[in-house]
Tab-separated table of C-alpha atoms in Angstrom:
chain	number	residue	atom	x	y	z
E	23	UNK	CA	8.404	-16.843	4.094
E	24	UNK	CA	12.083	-17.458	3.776
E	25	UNK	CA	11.496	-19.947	1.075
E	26	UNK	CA	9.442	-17.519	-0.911
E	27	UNK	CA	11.873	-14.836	-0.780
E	28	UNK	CA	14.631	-16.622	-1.746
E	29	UNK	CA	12.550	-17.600	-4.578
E	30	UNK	CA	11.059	-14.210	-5.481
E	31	UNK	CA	14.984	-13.548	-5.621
E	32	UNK	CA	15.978	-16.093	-8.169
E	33	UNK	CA	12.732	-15.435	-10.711
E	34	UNK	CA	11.980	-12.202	-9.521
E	35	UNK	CA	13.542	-10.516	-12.102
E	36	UNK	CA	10.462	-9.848	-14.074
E	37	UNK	CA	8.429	-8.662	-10.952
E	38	UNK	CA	7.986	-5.168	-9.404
E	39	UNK	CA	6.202	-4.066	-6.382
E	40	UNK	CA	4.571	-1.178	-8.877
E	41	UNK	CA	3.368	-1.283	-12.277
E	42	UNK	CA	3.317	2.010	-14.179
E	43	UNK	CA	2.356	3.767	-17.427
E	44	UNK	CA	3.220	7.729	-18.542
E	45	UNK	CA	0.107	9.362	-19.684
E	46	UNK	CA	0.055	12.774	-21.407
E	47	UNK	CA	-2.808	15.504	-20.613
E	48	UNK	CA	-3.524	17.446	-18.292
E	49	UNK	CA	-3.952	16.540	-14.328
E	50	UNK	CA	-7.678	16.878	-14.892
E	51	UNK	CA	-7.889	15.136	-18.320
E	52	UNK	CA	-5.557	12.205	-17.287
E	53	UNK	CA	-7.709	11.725	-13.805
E	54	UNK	CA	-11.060	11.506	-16.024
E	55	UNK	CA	-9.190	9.101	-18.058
E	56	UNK	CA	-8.105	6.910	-15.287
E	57	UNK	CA	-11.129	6.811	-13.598
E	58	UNK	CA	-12.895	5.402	-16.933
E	59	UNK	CA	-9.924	2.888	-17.781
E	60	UNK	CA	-10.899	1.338	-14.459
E	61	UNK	CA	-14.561	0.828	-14.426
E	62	UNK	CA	-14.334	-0.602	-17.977
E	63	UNK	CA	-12.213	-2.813	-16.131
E	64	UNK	CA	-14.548	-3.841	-14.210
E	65	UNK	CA	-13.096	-1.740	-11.198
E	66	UNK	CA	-14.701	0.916	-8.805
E	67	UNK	CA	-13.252	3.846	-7.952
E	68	UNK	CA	-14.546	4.532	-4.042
E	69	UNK	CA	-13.239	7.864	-3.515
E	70	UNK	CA	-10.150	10.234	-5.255
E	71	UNK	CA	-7.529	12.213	-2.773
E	72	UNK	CA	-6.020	14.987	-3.200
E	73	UNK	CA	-2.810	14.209	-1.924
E	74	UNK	CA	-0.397	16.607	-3.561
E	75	UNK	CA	-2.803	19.937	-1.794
E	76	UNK	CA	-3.152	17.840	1.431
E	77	UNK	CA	1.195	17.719	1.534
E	78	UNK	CA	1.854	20.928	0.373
E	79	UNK	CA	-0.662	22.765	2.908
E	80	UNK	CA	1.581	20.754	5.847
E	81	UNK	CA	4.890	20.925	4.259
E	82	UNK	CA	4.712	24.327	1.791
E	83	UNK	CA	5.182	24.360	-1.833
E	84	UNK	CA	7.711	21.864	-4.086
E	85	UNK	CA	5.481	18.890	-3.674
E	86	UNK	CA	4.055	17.359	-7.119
E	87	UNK	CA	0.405	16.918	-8.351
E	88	UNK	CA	-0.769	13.430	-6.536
E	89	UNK	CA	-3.553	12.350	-5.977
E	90	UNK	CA	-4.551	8.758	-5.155
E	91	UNK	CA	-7.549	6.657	-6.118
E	92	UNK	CA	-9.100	4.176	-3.931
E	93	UNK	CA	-10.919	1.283	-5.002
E	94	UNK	CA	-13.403	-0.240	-3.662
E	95	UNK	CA	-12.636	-3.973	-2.089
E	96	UNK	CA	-14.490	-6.448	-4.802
E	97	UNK	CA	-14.032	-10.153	-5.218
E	98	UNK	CA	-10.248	-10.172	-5.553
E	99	UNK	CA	-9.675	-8.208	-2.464
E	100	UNK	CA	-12.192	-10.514	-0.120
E	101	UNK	CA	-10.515	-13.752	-1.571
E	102	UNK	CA	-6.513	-12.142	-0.686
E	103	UNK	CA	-7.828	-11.026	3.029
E	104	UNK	CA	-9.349	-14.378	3.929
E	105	UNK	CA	-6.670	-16.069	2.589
E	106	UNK	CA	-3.954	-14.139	4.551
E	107	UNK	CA	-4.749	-10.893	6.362
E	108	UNK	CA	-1.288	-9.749	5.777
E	109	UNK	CA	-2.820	-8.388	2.483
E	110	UNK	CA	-4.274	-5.606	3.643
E	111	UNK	CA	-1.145	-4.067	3.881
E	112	UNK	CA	-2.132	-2.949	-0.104
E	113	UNK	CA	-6.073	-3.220	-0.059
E	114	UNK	CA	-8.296	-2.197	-1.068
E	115	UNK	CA	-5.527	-1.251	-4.359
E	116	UNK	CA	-4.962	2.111	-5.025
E	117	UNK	CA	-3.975	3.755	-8.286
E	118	UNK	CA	-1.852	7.295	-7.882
E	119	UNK	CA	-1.414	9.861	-10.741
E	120	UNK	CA	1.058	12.271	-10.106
E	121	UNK	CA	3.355	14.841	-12.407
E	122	UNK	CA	3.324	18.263	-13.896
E	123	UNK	CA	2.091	20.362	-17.001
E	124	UNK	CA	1.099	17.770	-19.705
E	125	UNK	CA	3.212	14.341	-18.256
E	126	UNK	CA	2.059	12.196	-15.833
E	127	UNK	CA	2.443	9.141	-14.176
E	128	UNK	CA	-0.197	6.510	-13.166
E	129	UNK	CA	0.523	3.598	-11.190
E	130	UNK	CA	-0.641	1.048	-9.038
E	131	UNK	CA	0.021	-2.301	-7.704
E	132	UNK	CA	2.244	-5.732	-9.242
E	133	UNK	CA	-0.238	-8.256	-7.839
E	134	UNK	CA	2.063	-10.859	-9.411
E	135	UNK	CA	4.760	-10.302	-6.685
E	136	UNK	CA	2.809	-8.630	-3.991
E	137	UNK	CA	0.133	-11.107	-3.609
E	138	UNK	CA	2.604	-13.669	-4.561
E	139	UNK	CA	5.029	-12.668	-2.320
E	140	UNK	CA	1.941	-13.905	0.360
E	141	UNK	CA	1.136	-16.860	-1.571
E	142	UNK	CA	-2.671	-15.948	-2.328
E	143	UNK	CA	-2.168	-15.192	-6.069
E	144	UNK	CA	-4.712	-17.031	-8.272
E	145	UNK	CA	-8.631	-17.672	-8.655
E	146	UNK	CA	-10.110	-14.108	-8.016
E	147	UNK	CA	-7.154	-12.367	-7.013
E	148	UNK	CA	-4.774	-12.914	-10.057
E	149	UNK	CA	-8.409	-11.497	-11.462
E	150	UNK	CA	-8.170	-8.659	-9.656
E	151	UNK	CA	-4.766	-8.205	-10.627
E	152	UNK	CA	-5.331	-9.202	-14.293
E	153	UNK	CA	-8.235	-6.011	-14.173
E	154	UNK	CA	-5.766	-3.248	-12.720
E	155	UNK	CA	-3.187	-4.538	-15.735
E	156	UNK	CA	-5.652	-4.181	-18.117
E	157	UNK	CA	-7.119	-0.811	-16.867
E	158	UNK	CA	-3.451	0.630	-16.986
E	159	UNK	CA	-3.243	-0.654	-20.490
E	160	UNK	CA	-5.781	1.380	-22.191
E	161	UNK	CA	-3.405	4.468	-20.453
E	162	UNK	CA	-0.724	3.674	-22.503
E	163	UNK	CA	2.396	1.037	-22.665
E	164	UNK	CA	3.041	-0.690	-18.917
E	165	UNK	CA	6.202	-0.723	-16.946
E	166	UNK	CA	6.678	-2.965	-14.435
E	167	UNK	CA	9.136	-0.790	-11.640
E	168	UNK	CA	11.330	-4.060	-10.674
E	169	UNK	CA	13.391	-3.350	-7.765
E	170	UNK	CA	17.522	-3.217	-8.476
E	171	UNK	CA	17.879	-5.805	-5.430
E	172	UNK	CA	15.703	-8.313	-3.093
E	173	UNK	CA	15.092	-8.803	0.466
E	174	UNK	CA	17.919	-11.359	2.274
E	175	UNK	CA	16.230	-14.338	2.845
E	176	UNK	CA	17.808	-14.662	6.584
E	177	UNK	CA	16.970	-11.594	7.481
E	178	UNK	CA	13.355	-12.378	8.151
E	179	UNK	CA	12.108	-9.232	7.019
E	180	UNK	CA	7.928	-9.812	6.671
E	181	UNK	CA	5.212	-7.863	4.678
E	182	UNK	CA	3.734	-6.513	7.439
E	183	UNK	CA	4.329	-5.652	11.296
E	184	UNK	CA	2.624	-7.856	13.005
E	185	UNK	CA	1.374	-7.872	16.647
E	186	UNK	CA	-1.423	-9.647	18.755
E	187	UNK	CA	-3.857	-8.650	21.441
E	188	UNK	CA	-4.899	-10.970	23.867
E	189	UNK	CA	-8.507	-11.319	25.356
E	190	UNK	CA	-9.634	-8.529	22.618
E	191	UNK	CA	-12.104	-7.307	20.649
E	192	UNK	CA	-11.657	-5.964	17.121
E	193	UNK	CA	-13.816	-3.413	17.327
E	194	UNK	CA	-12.128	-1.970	20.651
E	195	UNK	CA	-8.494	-1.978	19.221
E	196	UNK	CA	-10.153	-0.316	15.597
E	197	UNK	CA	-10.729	2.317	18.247
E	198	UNK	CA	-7.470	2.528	20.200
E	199	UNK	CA	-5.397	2.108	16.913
E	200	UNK	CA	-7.239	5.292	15.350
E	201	UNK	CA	-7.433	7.059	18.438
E	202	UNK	CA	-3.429	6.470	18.559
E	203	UNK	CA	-2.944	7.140	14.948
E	204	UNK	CA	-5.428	10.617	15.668
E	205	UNK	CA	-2.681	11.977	18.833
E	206	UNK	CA	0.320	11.627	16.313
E	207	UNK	CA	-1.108	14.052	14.125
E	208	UNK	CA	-2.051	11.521	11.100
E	209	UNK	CA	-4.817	11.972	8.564
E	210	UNK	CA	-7.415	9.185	8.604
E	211	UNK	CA	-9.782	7.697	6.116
E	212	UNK	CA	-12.929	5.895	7.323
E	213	UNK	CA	-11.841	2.270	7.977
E	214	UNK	CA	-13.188	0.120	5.271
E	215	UNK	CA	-14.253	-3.594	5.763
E	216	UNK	CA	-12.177	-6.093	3.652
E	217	UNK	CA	-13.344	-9.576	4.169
E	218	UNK	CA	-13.280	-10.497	7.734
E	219	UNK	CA	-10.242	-7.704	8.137
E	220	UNK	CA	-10.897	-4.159	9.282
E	221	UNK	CA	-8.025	-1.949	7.310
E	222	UNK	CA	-7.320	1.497	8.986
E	223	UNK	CA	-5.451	4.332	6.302
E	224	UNK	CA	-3.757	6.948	7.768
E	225	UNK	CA	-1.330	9.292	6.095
E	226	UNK	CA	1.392	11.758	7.507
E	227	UNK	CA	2.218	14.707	5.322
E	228	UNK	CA	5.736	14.876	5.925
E	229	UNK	CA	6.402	10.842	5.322
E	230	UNK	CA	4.383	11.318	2.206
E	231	UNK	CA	6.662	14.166	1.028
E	232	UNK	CA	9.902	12.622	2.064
E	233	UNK	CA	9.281	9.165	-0.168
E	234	UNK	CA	7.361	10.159	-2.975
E	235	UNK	CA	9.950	13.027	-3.657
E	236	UNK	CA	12.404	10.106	-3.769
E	237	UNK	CA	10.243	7.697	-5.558
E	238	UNK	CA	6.941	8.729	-6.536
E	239	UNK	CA	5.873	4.913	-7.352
E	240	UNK	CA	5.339	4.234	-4.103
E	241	UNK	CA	1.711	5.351	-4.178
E	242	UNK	CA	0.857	1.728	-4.374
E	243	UNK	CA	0.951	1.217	-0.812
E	244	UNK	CA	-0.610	4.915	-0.435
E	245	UNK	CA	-2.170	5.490	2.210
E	246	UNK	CA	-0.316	3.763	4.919
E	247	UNK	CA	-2.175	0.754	5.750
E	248	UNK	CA	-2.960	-0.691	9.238
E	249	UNK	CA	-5.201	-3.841	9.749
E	250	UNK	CA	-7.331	-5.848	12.812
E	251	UNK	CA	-9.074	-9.397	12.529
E	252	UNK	CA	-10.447	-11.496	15.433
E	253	UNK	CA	-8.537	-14.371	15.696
E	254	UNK	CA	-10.504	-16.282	18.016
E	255	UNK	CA	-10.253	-14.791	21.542
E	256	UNK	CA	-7.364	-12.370	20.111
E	257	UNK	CA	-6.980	-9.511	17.823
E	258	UNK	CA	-4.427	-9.907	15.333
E	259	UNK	CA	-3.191	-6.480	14.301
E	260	UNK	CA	-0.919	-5.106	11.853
E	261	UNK	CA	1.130	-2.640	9.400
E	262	UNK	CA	2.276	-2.722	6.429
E	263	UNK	CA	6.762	-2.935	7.213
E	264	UNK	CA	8.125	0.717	5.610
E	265	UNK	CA	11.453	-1.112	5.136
E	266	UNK	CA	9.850	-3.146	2.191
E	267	UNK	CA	9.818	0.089	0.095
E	268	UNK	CA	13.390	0.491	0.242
E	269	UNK	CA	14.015	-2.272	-2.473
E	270	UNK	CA	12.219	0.302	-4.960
E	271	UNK	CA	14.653	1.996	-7.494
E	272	UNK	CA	16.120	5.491	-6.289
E	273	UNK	CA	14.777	5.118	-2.289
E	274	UNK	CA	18.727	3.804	-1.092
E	275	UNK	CA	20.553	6.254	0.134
E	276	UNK	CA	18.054	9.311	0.106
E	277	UNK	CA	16.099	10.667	3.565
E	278	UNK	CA	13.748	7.979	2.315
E	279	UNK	CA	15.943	5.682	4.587
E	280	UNK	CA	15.666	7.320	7.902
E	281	UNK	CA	12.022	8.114	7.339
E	282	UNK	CA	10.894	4.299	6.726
E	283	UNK	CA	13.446	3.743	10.048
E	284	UNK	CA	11.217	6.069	11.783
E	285	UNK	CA	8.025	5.157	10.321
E	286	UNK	CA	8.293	1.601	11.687
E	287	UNK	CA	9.043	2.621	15.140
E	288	UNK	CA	6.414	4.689	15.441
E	289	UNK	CA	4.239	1.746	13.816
E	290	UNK	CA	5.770	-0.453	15.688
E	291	UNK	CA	4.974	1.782	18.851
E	292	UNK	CA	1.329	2.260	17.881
E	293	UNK	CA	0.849	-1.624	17.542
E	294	UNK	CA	2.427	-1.707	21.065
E	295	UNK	CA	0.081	1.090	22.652
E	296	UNK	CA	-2.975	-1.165	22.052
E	297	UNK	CA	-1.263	-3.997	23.910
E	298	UNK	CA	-0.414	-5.754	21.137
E	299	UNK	CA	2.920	-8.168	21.395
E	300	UNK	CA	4.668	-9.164	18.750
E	301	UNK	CA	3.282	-12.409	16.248
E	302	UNK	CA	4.664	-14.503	13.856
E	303	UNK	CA	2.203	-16.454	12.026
E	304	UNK	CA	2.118	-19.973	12.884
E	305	UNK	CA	2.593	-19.108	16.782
């Protein structure tokens, strides 16, 4: 992982965690539009949320149009999960739309670094990612959001949190992770089925409002994403790591910051509550 960051720092350049286009219309208009861009892509839409209402009826008014589309997990997303489960920490993809009046921005995913960044890019993923470029396309003219700095290579920061339960059962710690997720107050989405890993979205209002008010891109990775796979006799279990979305433009030095901090010890915490203990792969 340390060689691939330091990597992803030298050519990186040209990469972005988020890809993004500026659409104008209406919130309704550009939504219908999306939604067609990606099936003629050869993308389906599973289900469209309704973010922006969902934040603002937790946190009160000032919160943007957002809502978020979820796709369903096709060939690309299989392939990425059975190569390395870490990906779930961004599947199945999402695309968000968010803005106001007649200007919006859509959004979604830079497979080209994210699934790079956990060496599974090619065959039917860099298909995958190939689709969601195209789909954006037909919105308008793509910007790739390339983050002003990189990860430190010695600082071991990972995609994901990851944790292991010994003498488990996926199913069971599914259960105990949503049943955590449920007592913190968090929204959940039915867990969806992603290859041979089970990914679990939940979504706190308040998080939500704090880091897309300081950079809205970060829809990508909307919802949050936790994951579970049997790994023989274990679980392994997971989350995506909040501190990766701190090397997106305009999160430094906002309350951004302190939320990811306290996002990833109350991940961390959750992972922890199931009886999971901390894995690095290759243990």
């Amino acid at each position: 992982m340390k060689k691939l960051w330091a990597l992803l720092a030298v050519s990186g350049l040209a990469l972005a965690q988020s890809l993004v286009v500026e659409v104008r219309g209406s919130l309704e208009e550009v939504e219908a539009r999306t939604l067609q861009a990606l099936r003629s892509a050869g993308l389906e839409p599973d289900r469209v949320l309704n973010l922006g209402e969902q934040v603002r009826q937790v946190t009160g008014p000032g919160f943007p149009e957002y809502r978020l589309v979820v796709l369903k997990p096709g060939g690309g997303s299989l392939e990425a999960a059975s190569k390395n489960p870490m990906t779930a920490i961004i599947l199945p993809p999402t695309v968000f739309i968010t803005g106001e009046g007649e200007r919006h921005l859509v959004g979604t995913l830079d497979g080209r670094f994210l699934f790079g960044l956990m060496g599974v890019y090619g065959g039917k993923v860099r298909e995958l990612t190939w689709r969601l470029e195209a789909a954006l396309g037909q919105l308008g003219v793509v910007r790739r959001l390339s983050p002003p700095m990189m990860p430190d290579p010695s600082s071991g920061l990972m995609p994901a949190l990851l944790y292991r339960v010994p003498s488990a059962q996926v199913e069971d710690v599914v259960l105990m992770v949503e049943t955590e997720l449920t007592s913190l107050g968090m929204n959940l989405l039915p867990n969806v089925q992603v290859g041979p890993v089970t990914v679990i979205m939940p979504c706190k209002s308040e998080w939500a409002r704090i880091m897309f008010l300081a950079q809205p891109a970060g829809g990508f990775a909307a919802p949050c994403r936790f994951f579970a796979m049997q790994m023989g006799s274990d679980v392994l279990v997971g989350a995506i790591e909040p501190m990766l979305m701190t090397i997106m433009p305009g999160v430094m030095g906002t309350p951004a910051v302190p939320m990811l901090q306290e996002a990833r010890q109350v991940m961390g915490a959750v992972l922890e509550a199931v009886g999971g203990v901390p894995y690095r792969p290759g243990q």
